[in-house]
Amino acid sequence: MKFEIMSRKTIKPSIPTPHQHRTFSLSLLDQIFPPIYSSTVFFYSSNPNEKGNSITSQVLQQSSRLQNSLSKTLVHFYPMAGRLKDTASVECNDQGAYFVEAQVSCSLVDFLIQPKIELLSHFSPIIDPYTTQLASDSMLLIQLTAFSCGGIAIAVCPSHKIMDGSSLFSFLQSWTVTSRGYGEVVIPKFIGSSLLPPRDLPIMPNPKVNFQAKKCITRRFVFDASKIFSLKAKTAGAIGQRSPTNVEIVLALILKCAMAASKSISSRLGPLVLSQAVDLRKRMVPPLPENSIGNLIWQFLVFSKDSELEIHDLVAKMREGLIEFSNEKANKFKGDEGFQMVCESLKERGELMKRMDITIYRCTSLCKLPLYEMDFGWGKPMWITNNSSNYFEKLIVLMDTKQGDGIEAWVTLEEREMEIFQRSKGLLEFASFNPSAFVKQSRI
């Protein structure tokens, strides 16, 4: 497979940002997130409405539609067209989002039938050194990659300084509606700084690890609905009356197998800490609007001194941690009380990071976000990937499968641990290792 970048340009809002919105204030939670990019890639088959045109013409029309609709969408999401001014604000100067056009010398179906995980980064603009140098201060990067068959991949890479997963979904909803020309455009609500105003904070350490030194690698595992049902049945009765959610049971199995792999290398495995991201919007009183934009998430910690926990024990601990966080902390992320709680949490995490006897896993779940509904005007995506593994080790990212009833898990571990983890019988009894991503789809 040969990848080639064809063009790089900036897309500015179609209407200039009003003077009163030229300075966008970050929230306290935005402040503590490092300026890293997330990368979500959507794979689409060739446009069936353009069969009479050449493949080149199809792709050019799709690219033009994406750029025009992006320009209109940035009018509402104006901070995404700005530049980071300082630690507490974005200058909404309409410099624009960065848009890359590329091509790859293979067909989309051939790639999906046997996806090569190590090549996925080439579909994202943040892998190209020249692009990242030119767009180093951009808040949003987009890459359209054309396959030889006319299929395309669209990578959406927002800065984590002002967007979490739910914010990205709101942005995509607005962009896709504008692109296809029908539906209700999502108007964002920028309320983060009114809840938790920015503060003078010490420089936050960049969490990026040296992957060359660490030799971390990412692997993909798919849990289909029948396997998840079997896994739940296997633990039925030990968890309690309430059946575990798909995310709980899958995450518990991954943690158990990952800890076993780690222990087989180090022989002595210390306490476990799970850092699990949770959306604050629906857990505040009253709940925040779904179209609230910003980093409105927090990571609650689950501790365990016992590295030999069974799946039902892990589920119980995760559930207990989430309930405690939701009931006692989620609604406190406001004003001075929120500032105090954030400071205490950061201090606690800083002390944990210094300890050499603990093992910390991070988990982010994008499940239940209907990303497979994102239609720019030529159908829904055939496959979606999310790659955040450039920044963290021991990272678990969970996403829904295209069918909506299964889970794709993207697991990043140190190379030696992964070699053991990916061969775990307990894992492979319920998960498929990097199966085909090609699913035949009918169009309505």
PDB file of N, CA and C in Angstrom, residues 347-420:
ATOM      1  N   LYS A 347      -3.511  15.997  42.633  1.00  0.00           N
ATOM      2  CA  LYS A 347      -2.458  15.684  43.600  1.00  0.00           C
ATOM      3  C   LYS A 347      -2.408  14.179  43.849  1.00  0.00           C
ATOM      4  N   GLU A 348      -3.589  13.561  44.005  1.00  0.00           N
ATOM      5  CA  GLU A 348      -3.652  12.120  44.228  1.00  0.00           C
ATOM      6  C   GLU A 348      -3.048  11.357  43.055  1.00  0.00           C
ATOM      7  N   ARG A 349      -3.361  11.788  41.838  1.00  0.00           N
ATOM      8  CA  ARG A 349      -2.846  11.094  40.663  1.00  0.00           C
ATOM      9  C   ARG A 349      -1.347  11.293  40.506  1.00  0.00           C
ATOM     10  N   GLY A 350      -0.886  12.491  40.840  1.00  0.00           N
ATOM     11  CA  GLY A 350       0.549  12.736  40.772  1.00  0.00           C
ATOM     12  C   GLY A 350       1.322  11.823  41.698  1.00  0.00           C
ATOM     13  N   GLU A 351       0.779  11.604  42.895  1.00  0.00           N
ATOM     14  CA  GLU A 351       1.436  10.700  43.844  1.00  0.00           C
ATOM     15  C   GLU A 351       1.393   9.254  43.355  1.00  0.00           C
ATOM     16  N   LEU A 352       0.268   8.875  42.696  1.00  0.00           N
ATOM     17  CA  LEU A 352       0.166   7.518  42.159  1.00  0.00           C
ATOM     18  C   LEU A 352       1.186   7.285  41.050  1.00  0.00           C
ATOM     19  N   MET A 353       1.375   8.304  40.192  1.00  0.00           N
ATOM     20  CA  MET A 353       2.300   8.165  39.072  1.00  0.00           C
ATOM     21  C   MET A 353       3.737   7.974  39.530  1.00  0.00           C
ATOM     22  N   LYS A 354       4.050   8.474  40.729  1.00  0.00           N
ATOM     23  CA  LYS A 354       5.414   8.337  41.243  1.00  0.00           C
ATOM     24  C   LYS A 354       5.697   6.941  41.775  1.00  0.00           C
ATOM     25  N   ARG A 355       4.634   6.228  42.106  1.00  0.00           N
ATOM     26  CA  ARG A 355       4.822   4.901  42.711  1.00  0.00           C
ATOM     27  C   ARG A 355       5.202   3.875  41.647  1.00  0.00           C
ATOM     28  N   MET A 356       6.154   3.040  41.989  1.00  0.00           N
ATOM     29  CA  MET A 356       6.636   2.031  41.044  1.00  0.00           C
ATOM     30  C   MET A 356       5.968   0.677  41.265  1.00  0.00           C
ATOM     31  N   ASP A 357       5.179   0.562  42.336  1.00  0.00           N
ATOM     32  CA  ASP A 357       4.621  -0.753  42.686  1.00  0.00           C
ATOM     33  C   ASP A 357       3.185  -0.925  42.204  1.00  0.00           C
ATOM     34  N   ILE A 358       2.647   0.051  41.448  1.00  0.00           N
ATOM     35  CA  ILE A 358       1.262  -0.075  41.002  1.00  0.00           C
ATOM     36  C   ILE A 358       1.198  -0.179  39.480  1.00  0.00           C
ATOM     37  N   THR A 359       0.110  -0.756  38.995  1.00  0.00           N
ATOM     38  CA  THR A 359      -0.132  -0.873  37.559  1.00  0.00           C
ATOM     39  C   THR A 359      -1.383  -0.089  37.217  1.00  0.00           C
ATOM     40  N   ILE A 360      -1.246   0.913  36.340  1.00  0.00           N
ATOM     41  CA  ILE A 360      -2.360   1.786  36.000  1.00  0.00           C
ATOM     42  C   ILE A 360      -2.840   1.496  34.577  1.00  0.00           C
ATOM     43  N   TYR A 361      -4.122   1.204  34.445  1.00  0.00           N
ATOM     44  CA  TYR A 361      -4.759   1.039  33.141  1.00  0.00           C
ATOM     45  C   TYR A 361      -5.741   2.194  32.943  1.00  0.00           C
ATOM     46  N   ARG A 362      -5.820   2.683  31.707  1.00  0.00           N
ATOM     47  CA  ARG A 362      -6.769   3.744  31.372  1.00  0.00           C
ATOM     48  C   ARG A 362      -7.800   3.191  30.399  1.00  0.00           C
ATOM     49  N   CYS A 363      -9.052   3.577  30.592  1.00  0.00           N
ATOM     50  CA  CYS A 363     -10.111   3.108  29.708  1.00  0.00           C
ATOM     51  C   CYS A 363     -10.993   4.273  29.268  1.00  0.00           C
ATOM     52  N   THR A 364     -11.266   4.314  27.973  1.00  0.00           N
ATOM     53  CA  THR A 364     -12.224   5.255  27.407  1.00  0.00           C
ATOM     54  C   THR A 364     -13.244   4.466  26.603  1.00  0.00           C
ATOM     55  N   SER A 365     -14.514   4.725  26.833  1.00  0.00           N
ATOM     56  CA  SER A 365     -15.568   4.036  26.089  1.00  0.00           C
ATOM     57  C   SER A 365     -16.334   5.039  25.231  1.00  0.00           C
ATOM     58  N   LEU A 366     -16.398   4.743  23.922  1.00  0.00           N
ATOM     59  CA  LEU A 366     -17.212   5.523  22.996  1.00  0.00           C
ATOM     60  C   LEU A 366     -18.493   4.785  22.646  1.00  0.00           C
ATOM     61  N   CYS A 367     -18.765   3.715  23.378  1.00  0.00           N
ATOM     62  CA  CYS A 367     -19.980   2.945  23.131  1.00  0.00           C
ATOM     63  C   CYS A 367     -21.209   3.813  23.413  1.00  0.00           C
ATOM     64  N   LYS A 368     -22.261   3.545  22.687  1.00  0.00           N
ATOM     65  CA  LYS A 368     -23.547   4.247  22.765  1.00  0.00           C
ATOM     66  C   LYS A 368     -23.543   5.595  22.050  1.00  0.00           C
ATOM     67  N   LEU A 369     -22.378   6.042  21.564  1.00  0.00           N
ATOM     68  CA  LEU A 369     -22.375   7.205  20.689  1.00  0.00           C
ATOM     69  C   LEU A 369     -22.667   6.694  19.278  1.00  0.00           C
ATOM     70  N   PRO A 370     -23.752   7.099  18.648  1.00  0.00           N
ATOM     71  CA  PRO A 370     -24.135   6.528  17.344  1.00  0.00           C
ATOM     72  C   PRO A 370     -23.276   7.039  16.195  1.00  0.00           C
ATOM     73  N   LEU A 371     -21.987   6.747  16.263  1.00  0.00           N
ATOM     74  CA  LEU A 371     -21.060   7.226  15.243  1.00  0.00           C
ATOM     75  C   LEU A 371     -21.327   6.604  13.879  1.00  0.00           C
ATOM     76  N   TYR A 372     -21.889   5.391  13.872  1.00  0.00           N
ATOM     77  CA  TYR A 372     -22.181   4.730  12.593  1.00  0.00           C
ATOM     78  C   TYR A 372     -23.373   5.355  11.870  1.00  0.00           C
ATOM     79  N   GLU A 373     -23.986   6.375  12.466  1.00  0.00           N
ATOM     80  CA  GLU A 373     -25.065   7.098  11.802  1.00  0.00           C
ATOM     81  C   GLU A 373     -24.537   8.295  11.008  1.00  0.00           C
ATOM     82  N   MET A 374     -23.233   8.536  11.045  1.00  0.00           N
ATOM     83  CA  MET A 374     -22.675   9.728  10.409  1.00  0.00           C
ATOM     84  C   MET A 374     -22.652   9.592   8.888  1.00  0.00           C
ATOM     85  N   ASP A 375     -23.606  10.228   8.235  1.00  0.00           N
ATOM     86  CA  ASP A 375     -23.801  10.159   6.784  1.00  0.00           C
ATOM     87  C   ASP A 375     -23.586  11.547   6.188  1.00  0.00           C
ATOM     88  N   PHE A 376     -22.527  11.697   5.387  1.00  0.00           N
ATOM     89  CA  PHE A 376     -22.224  12.978   4.747  1.00  0.00           C
ATOM     90  C   PHE A 376     -23.010  13.187   3.457  1.00  0.00           C
ATOM     91  N   GLY A 377     -23.787  12.178   3.059  1.00  0.00           N
ATOM     92  CA  GLY A 377     -24.564  12.298   1.831  1.00  0.00           C
ATOM     93  C   GLY A 377     -24.323  11.158   0.869  1.00  0.00           C
ATOM     94  N   TRP A 378     -23.443  10.233   1.249  1.00  0.00           N
ATOM     95  CA  TRP A 378     -23.186   9.073   0.381  1.00  0.00           C
ATOM     96  C   TRP A 378     -23.247   7.754   1.165  1.00  0.00           C
ATOM     97  N   GLY A 379     -24.034   7.766   2.233  1.00  0.00           N
ATOM     98  CA  GLY A 379     -24.240   6.546   2.997  1.00  0.00           C
ATOM     99  C   GLY A 379     -23.518   6.548   4.329  1.00  0.00           C
ATOM    100  N   LYS A 380     -23.839   5.567   5.141  1.00  0.00           N
ATOM    101  CA  LYS A 380     -23.223   5.443   6.460  1.00  0.00           C
ATOM    102  C   LYS A 380     -21.863   4.739   6.361  1.00  0.00           C
ATOM    103  N   PRO A 381     -20.992   4.935   7.343  1.00  0.00           N
ATOM    104  CA  PRO A 381     -19.650   4.345   7.275  1.00  0.00           C
ATOM    105  C   PRO A 381     -19.673   2.828   7.360  1.00  0.00           C
ATOM    106  N   MET A 382     -18.729   2.211   6.668  1.00  0.00           N
ATOM    107  CA  MET A 382     -18.571   0.764   6.710  1.00  0.00           C
ATOM    108  C   MET A 382     -17.802   0.329   7.962  1.00  0.00           C
ATOM    109  N   TRP A 383     -16.904   1.198   8.407  1.00  0.00           N
ATOM    110  CA  TRP A 383     -16.072   0.880   9.565  1.00  0.00           C
ATOM    111  C   TRP A 383     -15.580   2.182  10.174  1.00  0.00           C
ATOM    112  N   ILE A 384     -15.373   2.165  11.502  1.00  0.00           N
ATOM    113  CA  ILE A 384     -14.857   3.333  12.219  1.00  0.00           C
ATOM    114  C   ILE A 384     -13.742   2.870  13.155  1.00  0.00           C
ATOM    115  N   THR A 385     -12.679   3.637  13.203  1.00  0.00           N
ATOM    116  CA  THR A 385     -11.612   3.337  14.156  1.00  0.00           C
ATOM    117  C   THR A 385     -11.310   4.585  14.974  1.00  0.00           C
ATOM    118  N   ASN A 386     -10.786   4.385  16.151  1.00  0.00           N
ATOM    119  CA  ASN A 386     -10.347   5.489  16.996  1.00  0.00           C
ATOM    120  C   ASN A 386      -8.985   5.131  17.545  1.00  0.00           C
ATOM    121  N   ASN A 387      -8.004   5.967  17.266  1.00  0.00           N
ATOM    122  CA  ASN A 387      -6.642   5.657  17.684  1.00  0.00           C
ATOM    123  C   ASN A 387      -6.113   6.741  18.604  1.00  0.00           C
ATOM    124  N   SER A 388      -6.067   6.440  19.893  1.00  0.00           N
ATOM    125  CA  SER A 388      -5.481   7.356  20.874  1.00  0.00           C
ATOM    126  C   SER A 388      -4.202   6.771  21.469  1.00  0.00           C
ATOM    127  N   SER A 389      -3.730   5.704  20.844  1.00  0.00           N
ATOM    128  CA  SER A 389      -2.625   4.952  21.445  1.00  0.00           C
ATOM    129  C   SER A 389      -1.273   5.635  21.296  1.00  0.00           C
ATOM    130  N   ASN A 390      -1.207   6.760  20.546  1.00  0.00           N
ATOM    131  CA  ASN A 390       0.068   7.450  20.410  1.00  0.00           C
ATOM    132  C   ASN A 390       0.487   8.152  21.699  1.00  0.00           C
ATOM    133  N   TYR A 391      -0.407   8.220  22.663  1.00  0.00           N
ATOM    134  CA  TYR A 391      -0.134   9.034  23.841  1.00  0.00           C
ATOM    135  C   TYR A 391      -0.067   8.241  25.153  1.00  0.00           C
ATOM    136  N   PHE A 392      -0.626   7.048  25.179  1.00  0.00           N
ATOM    137  CA  PHE A 392      -0.699   6.326  26.438  1.00  0.00           C
ATOM    138  C   PHE A 392      -0.317   4.858  26.254  1.00  0.00           C
ATOM    139  N   GLU A 393       0.259   4.312  27.284  1.00  0.00           N
ATOM    140  CA  GLU A 393       0.425   2.862  27.347  1.00  0.00           C
ATOM    141  C   GLU A 393      -0.648   2.318  28.289  1.00  0.00           C
ATOM    142  N   LYS A 394      -0.850   1.019  28.234  1.00  0.00           N
ATOM    143  CA  LYS A 394      -1.895   0.380  29.044  1.00  0.00           C
ATOM    144  C   LYS A 394      -3.227   1.111  28.875  1.00  0.00           C
ATOM    145  N   LEU A 395      -3.605   1.271  27.616  1.00  0.00           N
ATOM    146  CA  LEU A 395      -4.819   1.990  27.267  1.00  0.00           C
ATOM    147  C   LEU A 395      -5.825   1.038  26.616  1.00  0.00           C
ATOM    148  N   ILE A 396      -7.096   1.189  27.000  1.00  0.00           N
ATOM    149  CA  ILE A 396      -8.182   0.383  26.440  1.00  0.00           C
ATOM    150  C   ILE A 396      -9.248   1.335  25.914  1.00  0.00           C
ATOM    151  N   VAL A 397      -9.522   1.282  24.601  1.00  0.00           N
ATOM    152  CA  VAL A 397     -10.566   2.097  23.982  1.00  0.00           C
ATOM    153  C   VAL A 397     -11.649   1.151  23.470  1.00  0.00           C
ATOM    154  N   LEU A 398     -12.882   1.385  23.895  1.00  0.00           N
ATOM    155  CA  LEU A 398     -14.004   0.528  23.516  1.00  0.00           C
ATOM    156  C   LEU A 398     -14.953   1.292  22.595  1.00  0.00           C
ATOM    157  N   MET A 399     -15.407   0.602  21.534  1.00  0.00           N
ATOM    158  CA  MET A 399     -16.345   1.182  20.580  1.00  0.00           C
ATOM    159  C   MET A 399     -17.396   0.142  20.218  1.00  0.00           C
ATOM    160  N   ASP A 400     -18.563   0.603  19.788  1.00  0.00           N
ATOM    161  CA  ASP A 400     -19.577  -0.313  19.284  1.00  0.00           C
ATOM    162  C   ASP A 400     -19.140  -0.879  17.937  1.00  0.00           C
ATOM    163  N   THR A 401     -19.571  -2.097  17.636  1.00  0.00           N
ATOM    164  CA  THR A 401     -19.400  -2.635  16.292  1.00  0.00           C
ATOM    165  C   THR A 401     -20.444  -2.008  15.375  1.00  0.00           C
ATOM    166  N   LYS A 402     -20.294  -2.217  14.087  1.00  0.00           N
ATOM    167  CA  LYS A 402     -21.240  -1.639  13.134  1.00  0.00           C
ATOM    168  C   LYS A 402     -22.661  -2.129  13.394  1.00  0.00           C
ATOM    169  N   GLN A 403     -22.794  -3.406  13.800  1.00  0.00           N
ATOM    170  CA  GLN A 403     -24.126  -3.946  14.080  1.00  0.00           C
ATOM    171  C   GLN A 403     -24.732  -3.334  15.334  1.00  0.00           C
ATOM    172  N   GLY A 404     -23.902  -2.751  16.210  1.00  0.00           N
ATOM    173  CA  GLY A 404     -24.399  -2.056  17.376  1.00  0.00           C
ATOM    174  C   GLY A 404     -24.564  -2.903  18.619  1.00  0.00           C
ATOM    175  N   ASP A 405     -24.435  -4.231  18.473  1.00  0.00           N
ATOM    176  CA  ASP A 405     -24.641  -5.097  19.640  1.00  0.00           C
ATOM    177  C   ASP A 405     -23.360  -5.759  20.116  1.00  0.00           C
ATOM    178  N   GLY A 406     -22.243  -5.447  19.488  1.00  0.00           N
ATOM    179  CA  GLY A 406     -20.955  -5.981  19.910  1.00  0.00           C
ATOM    180  C   GLY A 406     -20.017  -4.849  20.287  1.00  0.00           C
ATOM    181  N   ILE A 407     -18.781  -5.194  20.652  1.00  0.00           N
ATOM    182  CA  ILE A 407     -17.792  -4.196  21.067  1.00  0.00           C
ATOM    183  C   ILE A 407     -16.457  -4.472  20.384  1.00  0.00           C
ATOM    184  N   GLU A 408     -15.852  -3.400  19.855  1.00  0.00           N
ATOM    185  CA  GLU A 408     -14.471  -3.458  19.382  1.00  0.00           C
ATOM    186  C   GLU A 408     -13.583  -2.867  20.461  1.00  0.00           C
ATOM    187  N   ALA A 409     -12.558  -3.596  20.845  1.00  0.00           N
ATOM    188  CA  ALA A 409     -11.625  -3.131  21.872  1.00  0.00           C
ATOM    189  C   ALA A 409     -10.257  -2.914  21.241  1.00  0.00           C
ATOM    190  N   TRP A 410      -9.727  -1.729  21.420  1.00  0.00           N
ATOM    191  CA  TRP A 410      -8.385  -1.385  20.963  1.00  0.00           C
ATOM    192  C   TRP A 410      -7.498  -1.301  22.204  1.00  0.00           C
ATOM    193  N   VAL A 411      -6.589  -2.239  22.319  1.00  0.00           N
ATOM    194  CA  VAL A 411      -5.792  -2.393  23.539  1.00  0.00           C
ATOM    195  C   VAL A 411      -4.329  -2.082  23.230  1.00  0.00           C
ATOM    196  N   THR A 412      -3.739  -1.193  24.023  1.00  0.00           N
ATOM    197  CA  THR A 412      -2.329  -0.825  23.869  1.00  0.00           C
ATOM    198  C   THR A 412      -1.562  -1.280  25.104  1.00  0.00           C
ATOM    199  N   LEU A 413      -0.558  -2.115  24.863  1.00  0.00           N
ATOM    200  CA  LEU A 413       0.272  -2.638  25.951  1.00  0.00           C
ATOM    201  C   LEU A 413       1.741  -2.614  25.531  1.00  0.00           C
ATOM    202  N   GLU A 414       2.607  -2.775  26.516  1.00  0.00           N
ATOM    203  CA  GLU A 414       4.018  -2.959  26.215  1.00  0.00           C
ATOM    204  C   GLU A 414       4.174  -4.236  25.389  1.00  0.00           C
ATOM    205  N   GLU A 415       5.112  -4.245  24.482  1.00  0.00           N
ATOM    206  CA  GLU A 415       5.218  -5.303  23.469  1.00  0.00           C
ATOM    207  C   GLU A 415       5.266  -6.704  24.078  1.00  0.00           C
ATOM    208  N   ARG A 416       6.046  -6.902  25.101  1.00  0.00           N
ATOM    209  CA  ARG A 416       6.159  -8.240  25.689  1.00  0.00           C
ATOM    210  C   ARG A 416       4.840  -8.669  26.328  1.00  0.00           C
ATOM    211  N   GLU A 417       4.162  -7.726  26.960  1.00  0.00           N
ATOM    212  CA  GLU A 417       2.868  -8.043  27.564  1.00  0.00           C
ATOM    213  C   GLU A 417       1.843  -8.389  26.481  1.00  0.00           C
ATOM    214  N   MET A 418       1.867  -7.636  25.379  1.00  0.00           N
ATOM    215  CA  MET A 418       0.905  -7.888  24.313  1.00  0.00           C
ATOM    216  C   MET A 418       1.099  -9.262  23.691  1.00  0.00           C
ATOM    217  N   GLU A 419       2.332  -9.696  23.544  1.00  0.00           N
ATOM    218  CA  GLU A 419       2.598 -11.015  22.969  1.00  0.00           C
ATOM    219  C   GLU A 419       1.898 -12.111  23.773  1.00  0.00           C
ATOM    220  N   ILE A 420       1.854 -11.946  25.073  1.00  0.00           N
ATOM    221  CA  ILE A 420       1.184 -12.922  25.939  1.00  0.00           C
ATOM    222  C   ILE A 420      -0.321 -12.681  25.948  1.00  0.00           C
TER     223      ILE A 420
END
